[in-house]
Amino acid sequence: MGDFTGFGPTTLGFLRELEANNNRDWFQANKARYDACVLEPSLDFIVAVGDHLPAISKHLVAIPKRMGGSLMRVYRDTRFSKDKTPYKTNIGIQFRHEQAKDVHAPGLYFHLDNNECFLGVGMWHPDRDALAAIRGAIAENGGRWKRVRDDKAFRAVYDLSGASLKRPPQGFPGDHRYVEDLKRKDFIGIKRMLPESAASPAFAEDVAAMFAAGRGFMRFLCRSLELPF
């Protein structure tokens, strides 16, 4: 691994070709290109962003490994999907909480493909117990939640996103001051960018600064789950 130099045209070009040739024969014939154009810059990016994570939280981890680390597998799980193409045509990287077990835990996320580039902070599809704990924390600590949700630095970077219930969750009144937040099934902030922005050698440092803007939001979620932050 070396210094991060950006996800340049060769990275997006390979992902574009993979989208047009999403089959095992083509991928195996071009595996060395995958390593050079996608894997290596992804691992360099993980290291570069990881250098900044302790300033956000010492409990967030960056693991630069081909498998089992911060970089998500290129292989798709097609068992329950109508789409049987075997490979993902995007780069997905998650800097998870050290106690996380899967992608549904608190973390920072980076996504890049030919059509979009975005960052995510928070929790995507938290399980039932985690969701109940977060909603309980919002109900009990409304003032703290409002400060985190409306923090100027956070909202200057992120838009709250994700799925929501149509009705208030069971146990919460429909006229609750934060009912729209209690309806949320995802607690994530999203920052969208042009894919070309990822080509800059300074991109990892820029991403780390944007992740830092989500520190208060992440802290609230982790404390709701009694996780250190």
PDB file of C-alpha atoms in Angstrom:
ATOM      1  CA  MET A   1       0.000   0.000   0.000  1.00  0.00           C
ATOM      2  CA  GLY A   2       1.133   3.514  -0.758  1.00  0.00           C
ATOM      3  CA  ASP A   3      -0.108   7.083  -0.450  1.00  0.00           C
ATOM      4  CA  PHE A   4      -3.628   7.734  -1.670  1.00  0.00           C
ATOM      5  CA  THR A   5      -3.573   9.490  -5.053  1.00  0.00           C
ATOM      6  CA  GLY A   6      -7.314   9.570  -5.768  1.00  0.00           C
ATOM      7  CA  PHE A   7      -9.917   7.409  -7.464  1.00  0.00           C
ATOM      8  CA  GLY A   8      -9.059   8.604 -10.947  1.00  0.00           C
ATOM      9  CA  PRO A   9     -10.331   7.840 -14.458  1.00  0.00           C
ATOM     10  CA  THR A  10      -8.840   4.338 -14.422  1.00  0.00           C
ATOM     11  CA  THR A  11     -10.958   3.425 -11.387  1.00  0.00           C
ATOM     12  CA  LEU A  12     -14.216   4.695 -12.847  1.00  0.00           C
ATOM     13  CA  GLY A  13     -13.247   3.260 -16.218  1.00  0.00           C
ATOM     14  CA  PHE A  14     -12.793  -0.206 -14.758  1.00  0.00           C
ATOM     15  CA  LEU A  15     -16.132  -0.017 -12.930  1.00  0.00           C
ATOM     16  CA  ARG A  16     -17.787   1.059 -16.190  1.00  0.00           C
ATOM     17  CA  GLU A  17     -16.270  -1.889 -18.039  1.00  0.00           C
ATOM     18  CA  LEU A  18     -17.283  -4.264 -15.259  1.00  0.00           C
ATOM     19  CA  GLU A  19     -20.865  -3.025 -15.520  1.00  0.00           C
ATOM     20  CA  ALA A  20     -20.808  -3.861 -19.242  1.00  0.00           C
ATOM     21  CA  ASN A  21     -19.082  -7.241 -18.722  1.00  0.00           C
ATOM     22  CA  ASN A  22     -20.453  -8.455 -15.413  1.00  0.00           C
ATOM     23  CA  ASN A  23     -19.491 -12.117 -15.676  1.00  0.00           C
ATOM     24  CA  ARG A  24     -16.889 -14.387 -14.118  1.00  0.00           C
ATOM     25  CA  ASP A  25     -14.853 -15.006 -17.258  1.00  0.00           C
ATOM     26  CA  TRP A  26     -14.282 -11.305 -17.894  1.00  0.00           C
ATOM     27  CA  PHE A  27     -13.531 -10.550 -14.249  1.00  0.00           C
ATOM     28  CA  GLN A  28     -11.005 -13.363 -13.937  1.00  0.00           C
ATOM     29  CA  ALA A  29      -9.269 -12.206 -17.100  1.00  0.00           C
ATOM     30  CA  ASN A  30      -9.109  -8.661 -15.713  1.00  0.00           C
ATOM     31  CA  LYS A  31      -8.409  -9.411 -12.055  1.00  0.00           C
ATOM     32  CA  ALA A  32      -4.989  -7.768 -12.149  1.00  0.00           C
ATOM     33  CA  ARG A  33      -6.658  -4.590 -13.421  1.00  0.00           C
ATOM     34  CA  TYR A  34      -9.215  -4.793 -10.610  1.00  0.00           C
ATOM     35  CA  ASP A  35      -6.368  -4.984  -8.102  1.00  0.00           C
ATOM     36  CA  ALA A  36      -4.550  -2.012  -9.638  1.00  0.00           C
ATOM     37  CA  CYS A  37      -7.557   0.208 -10.424  1.00  0.00           C
ATOM     38  CA  VAL A  38      -9.950  -0.551  -7.571  1.00  0.00           C
ATOM     39  CA  LEU A  39      -8.438  -2.612  -4.761  1.00  0.00           C
ATOM     40  CA  GLU A  40      -5.143  -0.760  -4.271  1.00  0.00           C
ATOM     41  CA  PRO A  41      -6.559   2.800  -4.279  1.00  0.00           C
ATOM     42  CA  SER A  42      -9.365   1.619  -1.970  1.00  0.00           C
ATOM     43  CA  LEU A  43      -6.889   0.243   0.552  1.00  0.00           C
ATOM     44  CA  ASP A  44      -4.801   3.417   0.310  1.00  0.00           C
ATOM     45  CA  PHE A  45      -7.974   5.460   0.898  1.00  0.00           C
ATOM     46  CA  ILE A  46      -8.834   3.384   3.983  1.00  0.00           C
ATOM     47  CA  VAL A  47      -5.373   4.010   5.425  1.00  0.00           C
ATOM     48  CA  ALA A  48      -5.506   7.737   4.634  1.00  0.00           C
ATOM     49  CA  VAL A  49      -8.967   8.250   6.166  1.00  0.00           C
ATOM     50  CA  GLY A  50      -8.057   5.955   9.056  1.00  0.00           C
ATOM     51  CA  ASP A  51      -5.255   8.314  10.051  1.00  0.00           C
ATOM     52  CA  HIS A  52      -7.923  10.914  10.864  1.00  0.00           C
ATOM     53  CA  LEU A  53     -10.423   8.665  12.667  1.00  0.00           C
ATOM     54  CA  PRO A  54      -8.939   8.999  16.185  1.00  0.00           C
ATOM     55  CA  ALA A  55      -9.796  12.710  16.063  1.00  0.00           C
ATOM     56  CA  ILE A  56     -13.439  11.716  15.504  1.00  0.00           C
ATOM     57  CA  SER A  57     -13.561   8.685  17.806  1.00  0.00           C
ATOM     58  CA  LYS A  58     -10.973   6.174  18.916  1.00  0.00           C
ATOM     59  CA  HIS A  59     -13.702   3.533  18.657  1.00  0.00           C
ATOM     60  CA  LEU A  60     -14.041   3.753  14.858  1.00  0.00           C
ATOM     61  CA  VAL A  61     -11.807   1.391  12.929  1.00  0.00           C
ATOM     62  CA  ALA A  62     -10.154   1.382   9.516  1.00  0.00           C
ATOM     63  CA  ILE A  63      -9.049  -2.065   8.326  1.00  0.00           C
ATOM     64  CA  PRO A  64      -7.193  -2.069   4.964  1.00  0.00           C
ATOM     65  CA  LYS A  65      -7.720  -5.681   3.912  1.00  0.00           C
ATOM     66  CA  ARG A  66      -8.885  -7.310   0.667  1.00  0.00           C
ATOM     67  CA  MET A  67     -11.424  -9.400   2.598  1.00  0.00           C
ATOM     68  CA  GLY A  68     -12.919  -8.984   6.051  1.00  0.00           C
ATOM     69  CA  GLY A  69     -11.948  -5.348   6.523  1.00  0.00           C
ATOM     70  CA  SER A  70     -13.408  -1.929   5.783  1.00  0.00           C
ATOM     71  CA  LEU A  71     -13.689  -2.616   2.043  1.00  0.00           C
ATOM     72  CA  MET A  72     -16.897  -4.380   1.131  1.00  0.00           C
ATOM     73  CA  ARG A  73     -16.707  -7.503  -0.994  1.00  0.00           C
ATOM     74  CA  VAL A  74     -16.865  -7.113  -4.769  1.00  0.00           C
ATOM     75  CA  TYR A  75     -18.863 -10.338  -4.928  1.00  0.00           C
ATOM     76  CA  ARG A  76     -22.637  -9.911  -4.791  1.00  0.00           C
ATOM     77  CA  ASP A  77     -24.884 -12.146  -2.715  1.00  0.00           C
ATOM     78  CA  THR A  78     -27.285 -13.330  -5.407  1.00  0.00           C
ATOM     79  CA  ARG A  79     -29.103 -15.995  -3.382  1.00  0.00           C
ATOM     80  CA  PHE A  80     -32.291 -13.979  -2.909  1.00  0.00           C
ATOM     81  CA  SER A  81     -31.988 -11.576  -5.832  1.00  0.00           C
ATOM     82  CA  LYS A  82     -33.482 -11.675  -9.306  1.00  0.00           C
ATOM     83  CA  ASP A  83     -30.315  -9.948 -10.487  1.00  0.00           C
ATOM     84  CA  LYS A  84     -27.771 -12.753 -10.803  1.00  0.00           C
ATOM     85  CA  THR A  85     -24.831 -10.632 -11.976  1.00  0.00           C
ATOM     86  CA  PRO A  86     -21.942 -11.758  -9.758  1.00  0.00           C
ATOM     87  CA  TYR A  87     -20.068  -8.502  -9.099  1.00  0.00           C
ATOM     88  CA  LYS A  88     -20.769  -5.130  -7.543  1.00  0.00           C
ATOM     89  CA  THR A  89     -20.013  -2.234  -9.851  1.00  0.00           C
ATOM     90  CA  ASN A  90     -19.311   0.219  -7.025  1.00  0.00           C
ATOM     91  CA  ILE A  91     -16.774   0.710  -4.285  1.00  0.00           C
ATOM     92  CA  GLY A  92     -18.250   0.483  -0.794  1.00  0.00           C
ATOM     93  CA  ILE A  93     -16.171   1.223   2.297  1.00  0.00           C
ATOM     94  CA  GLN A  94     -17.384   1.342   5.895  1.00  0.00           C
ATOM     95  CA  PHE A  95     -15.485   2.557   8.927  1.00  0.00           C
ATOM     96  CA  ARG A  96     -17.447   0.779  11.642  1.00  0.00           C
ATOM     97  CA  HIS A  97     -17.588   1.038  15.383  1.00  0.00           C
ATOM     98  CA  GLU A  98     -15.134  -1.405  16.934  1.00  0.00           C
ATOM     99  CA  GLN A  99     -18.029  -3.399  18.445  1.00  0.00           C
ATOM    100  CA  ALA A 100     -19.946  -3.594  15.163  1.00  0.00           C
ATOM    101  CA  LYS A 101     -20.920  -6.926  13.666  1.00  0.00           C
ATOM    102  CA  ASP A 102     -22.337  -5.847  10.299  1.00  0.00           C
ATOM    103  CA  VAL A 103     -23.267  -2.926   8.042  1.00  0.00           C
ATOM    104  CA  HIS A 104     -26.306  -2.090  10.183  1.00  0.00           C
ATOM    105  CA  ALA A 105     -24.165  -0.887  13.096  1.00  0.00           C
ATOM    106  CA  PRO A 106     -22.995   2.703  13.677  1.00  0.00           C
ATOM    107  CA  GLY A 107     -20.399   3.747  11.151  1.00  0.00           C
ATOM    108  CA  LEU A 108     -19.118   6.021   8.432  1.00  0.00           C
ATOM    109  CA  TYR A 109     -19.675   4.965   4.837  1.00  0.00           C
ATOM    110  CA  PHE A 110     -18.215   5.843   1.431  1.00  0.00           C
ATOM    111  CA  HIS A 111     -19.778   4.872  -1.907  1.00  0.00           C
ATOM    112  CA  LEU A 112     -18.431   5.424  -5.417  1.00  0.00           C
ATOM    113  CA  ASP A 113     -19.668   4.330  -8.828  1.00  0.00           C
ATOM    114  CA  ASN A 114     -19.983   5.934 -12.241  1.00  0.00           C
ATOM    115  CA  ASN A 115     -23.305   7.551 -11.428  1.00  0.00           C
ATOM    116  CA  GLU A 116     -22.866   8.791  -7.880  1.00  0.00           C
ATOM    117  CA  CYS A 117     -20.516   9.355  -4.998  1.00  0.00           C
ATOM    118  CA  PHE A 118     -21.769   9.832  -1.467  1.00  0.00           C
ATOM    119  CA  LEU A 119     -20.842   9.660   2.201  1.00  0.00           C
ATOM    120  CA  GLY A 120     -23.059   8.331   4.951  1.00  0.00           C
ATOM    121  CA  VAL A 121     -22.859   8.733   8.720  1.00  0.00           C
ATOM    122  CA  GLY A 122     -25.042   6.938  11.245  1.00  0.00           C
ATOM    123  CA  MET A 123     -27.029   3.723  11.104  1.00  0.00           C
ATOM    124  CA  TRP A 124     -28.703   2.119   8.098  1.00  0.00           C
ATOM    125  CA  HIS A 125     -31.528  -0.348   8.849  1.00  0.00           C
ATOM    126  CA  PRO A 126     -30.712  -0.802  12.555  1.00  0.00           C
ATOM    127  CA  ASP A 127     -32.245  -3.917  14.079  1.00  0.00           C
ATOM    128  CA  ARG A 128     -35.397  -3.769  16.195  1.00  0.00           C
ATOM    129  CA  ASP A 129     -33.649  -3.433  19.549  1.00  0.00           C
ATOM    130  CA  ALA A 130     -31.275  -0.739  18.300  1.00  0.00           C
ATOM    131  CA  LEU A 131     -34.141   1.170  16.716  1.00  0.00           C
ATOM    132  CA  ALA A 132     -36.122   1.044  19.961  1.00  0.00           C
ATOM    133  CA  ALA A 133     -33.107   2.301  21.912  1.00  0.00           C
ATOM    134  CA  ILE A 134     -32.547   5.246  19.558  1.00  0.00           C
ATOM    135  CA  ARG A 135     -36.212   6.215  19.607  1.00  0.00           C
ATOM    136  CA  GLY A 136     -36.212   5.988  23.393  1.00  0.00           C
ATOM    137  CA  ALA A 137     -33.168   8.252  23.570  1.00  0.00           C
ATOM    138  CA  ILE A 138     -34.833  10.827  21.318  1.00  0.00           C
ATOM    139  CA  ALA A 139     -38.003  10.759  23.410  1.00  0.00           C
ATOM    140  CA  GLU A 140     -36.083  11.105  26.679  1.00  0.00           C
ATOM    141  CA  ASN A 141     -33.434  13.565  25.515  1.00  0.00           C
ATOM    142  CA  GLY A 142     -35.260  15.685  22.985  1.00  0.00           C
ATOM    143  CA  GLY A 143     -33.170  18.767  23.590  1.00  0.00           C
ATOM    144  CA  ARG A 144     -29.904  16.931  23.036  1.00  0.00           C
ATOM    145  CA  TRP A 145     -31.277  15.243  19.909  1.00  0.00           C
ATOM    146  CA  LYS A 146     -32.407  18.602  18.484  1.00  0.00           C
ATOM    147  CA  ARG A 147     -28.954  20.115  19.052  1.00  0.00           C
ATOM    148  CA  VAL A 148     -27.319  17.175  17.270  1.00  0.00           C
ATOM    149  CA  ARG A 149     -29.848  17.019  14.441  1.00  0.00           C
ATOM    150  CA  ASP A 150     -29.757  20.767  13.766  1.00  0.00           C
ATOM    151  CA  ASP A 151     -26.068  21.364  14.425  1.00  0.00           C
ATOM    152  CA  LYS A 152     -24.859  23.883  11.832  1.00  0.00           C
ATOM    153  CA  ALA A 153     -21.650  22.028  10.973  1.00  0.00           C
ATOM    154  CA  PHE A 154     -23.559  18.766  10.550  1.00  0.00           C
ATOM    155  CA  ARG A 155     -26.339  20.201   8.420  1.00  0.00           C
ATOM    156  CA  ALA A 156     -23.870  22.160   6.293  1.00  0.00           C
ATOM    157  CA  VAL A 157     -22.593  18.793   5.053  1.00  0.00           C
ATOM    158  CA  TYR A 158     -25.372  16.242   5.500  1.00  0.00           C
ATOM    159  CA  ASP A 159     -29.038  15.772   4.687  1.00  0.00           C
ATOM    160  CA  LEU A 160     -30.986  13.369   6.872  1.00  0.00           C
ATOM    161  CA  SER A 161     -32.136  10.482   4.728  1.00  0.00           C
ATOM    162  CA  GLY A 162     -33.507   6.956   4.789  1.00  0.00           C
ATOM    163  CA  ALA A 163     -36.856   5.230   5.196  1.00  0.00           C
ATOM    164  CA  SER A 164     -39.610   6.188   7.643  1.00  0.00           C
ATOM    165  CA  LEU A 165     -42.811   4.706   8.980  1.00  0.00           C
ATOM    166  CA  LYS A 166     -46.094   6.180   7.789  1.00  0.00           C
ATOM    167  CA  ARG A 167     -47.471   6.177  11.349  1.00  0.00           C
ATOM    168  CA  PRO A 168     -45.822   6.846  14.718  1.00  0.00           C
ATOM    169  CA  PRO A 169     -44.133   3.737  16.138  1.00  0.00           C
ATOM    170  CA  GLN A 170     -46.032   1.825  18.791  1.00  0.00           C
ATOM    171  CA  GLY A 171     -45.768   3.424  22.203  1.00  0.00           C
ATOM    172  CA  PHE A 172     -45.243   6.988  20.963  1.00  0.00           C
ATOM    173  CA  PRO A 173     -48.017   9.582  20.609  1.00  0.00           C
ATOM    174  CA  GLY A 174     -48.820  11.073  17.243  1.00  0.00           C
ATOM    175  CA  ASP A 175     -48.406  14.595  18.609  1.00  0.00           C
ATOM    176  CA  HIS A 176     -44.915  14.013  20.010  1.00  0.00           C
ATOM    177  CA  ARG A 177     -42.653  16.989  19.326  1.00  0.00           C
ATOM    178  CA  TYR A 178     -40.171  14.767  17.471  1.00  0.00           C
ATOM    179  CA  VAL A 179     -42.648  12.368  15.920  1.00  0.00           C
ATOM    180  CA  GLU A 180     -41.144  12.687  12.428  1.00  0.00           C
ATOM    181  CA  ASP A 181     -37.765  11.636  13.793  1.00  0.00           C
ATOM    182  CA  LEU A 182     -39.323   8.825  15.827  1.00  0.00           C
ATOM    183  CA  LYS A 183     -40.836   7.484  12.592  1.00  0.00           C
ATOM    184  CA  ARG A 184     -37.381   7.027  11.075  1.00  0.00           C
ATOM    185  CA  LYS A 185     -36.243   3.484  10.272  1.00  0.00           C
ATOM    186  CA  ASP A 186     -32.800   4.743   9.261  1.00  0.00           C
ATOM    187  CA  PHE A 187     -30.725   7.289  11.127  1.00  0.00           C
ATOM    188  CA  ILE A 188     -28.306   8.433   8.479  1.00  0.00           C
ATOM    189  CA  GLY A 189     -26.907  11.657   7.127  1.00  0.00           C
ATOM    190  CA  ILE A 190     -25.986  11.643   3.426  1.00  0.00           C
ATOM    191  CA  LYS A 191     -23.546  13.877   1.558  1.00  0.00           C
ATOM    192  CA  ARG A 192     -23.732  13.573  -2.250  1.00  0.00           C
ATOM    193  CA  MET A 193     -20.891  14.523  -4.577  1.00  0.00           C
ATOM    194  CA  LEU A 194     -19.903  14.119  -8.204  1.00  0.00           C
ATOM    195  CA  PRO A 195     -17.964  10.899  -8.886  1.00  0.00           C
ATOM    196  CA  GLU A 196     -15.199  12.985 -10.441  1.00  0.00           C
ATOM    197  CA  SER A 197     -14.558  14.682  -7.106  1.00  0.00           C
ATOM    198  CA  ALA A 198     -13.023  11.444  -5.834  1.00  0.00           C
ATOM    199  CA  ALA A 199     -10.105  11.793  -8.285  1.00  0.00           C
ATOM    200  CA  SER A 200      -8.301  14.405  -6.195  1.00  0.00           C
ATOM    201  CA  PRO A 201      -5.288  13.278  -4.112  1.00  0.00           C
ATOM    202  CA  ALA A 202      -6.745  15.474  -1.329  1.00  0.00           C
ATOM    203  CA  PHE A 203     -10.046  13.602  -1.422  1.00  0.00           C
ATOM    204  CA  ALA A 204      -9.291  11.364   1.601  1.00  0.00           C
ATOM    205  CA  GLU A 205      -8.494  14.387   3.736  1.00  0.00           C
ATOM    206  CA  ASP A 206     -11.660  16.135   2.510  1.00  0.00           C
ATOM    207  CA  VAL A 207     -13.730  13.052   3.347  1.00  0.00           C
ATOM    208  CA  ALA A 208     -12.227  12.860   6.830  1.00  0.00           C
ATOM    209  CA  ALA A 209     -13.202  16.498   7.440  1.00  0.00           C
ATOM    210  CA  MET A 210     -16.764  15.797   6.295  1.00  0.00           C
ATOM    211  CA  PHE A 211     -16.923  12.695   8.483  1.00  0.00           C
ATOM    212  CA  ALA A 212     -15.817  14.859  11.416  1.00  0.00           C
ATOM    213  CA  ALA A 213     -18.897  17.055  10.879  1.00  0.00           C
ATOM    214  CA  GLY A 214     -21.003  14.013  11.794  1.00  0.00           C
ATOM    215  CA  ARG A 215     -19.251  13.425  15.112  1.00  0.00           C
ATOM    216  CA  GLY A 216     -22.091  14.679  17.324  1.00  0.00           C
ATOM    217  CA  PHE A 217     -24.675  12.690  15.373  1.00  0.00           C
ATOM    218  CA  MET A 218     -22.602   9.520  15.704  1.00  0.00           C
ATOM    219  CA  ARG A 219     -22.013  10.146  19.401  1.00  0.00           C
ATOM    220  CA  PHE A 220     -25.753  10.433  20.059  1.00  0.00           C
ATOM    221  CA  LEU A 221     -26.473   7.134  18.277  1.00  0.00           C
ATOM    222  CA  CYS A 222     -23.640   5.280  20.004  1.00  0.00           C
ATOM    223  CA  ARG A 223     -24.634   6.530  23.443  1.00  0.00           C
ATOM    224  CA  SER A 224     -28.227   5.526  22.729  1.00  0.00           C
ATOM    225  CA  LEU A 225     -26.912   1.973  22.244  1.00  0.00           C
ATOM    226  CA  GLU A 226     -24.615   2.226  25.283  1.00  0.00           C
ATOM    227  CA  LEU A 227     -21.559   2.012  23.039  1.00  0.00           C
ATOM    228  CA  PRO A 228     -18.424   3.989  23.882  1.00  0.00           C
ATOM    229  CA  PHE A 229     -17.653   6.914  21.632  1.00  0.00           C
TER     230      PHE A 229
END
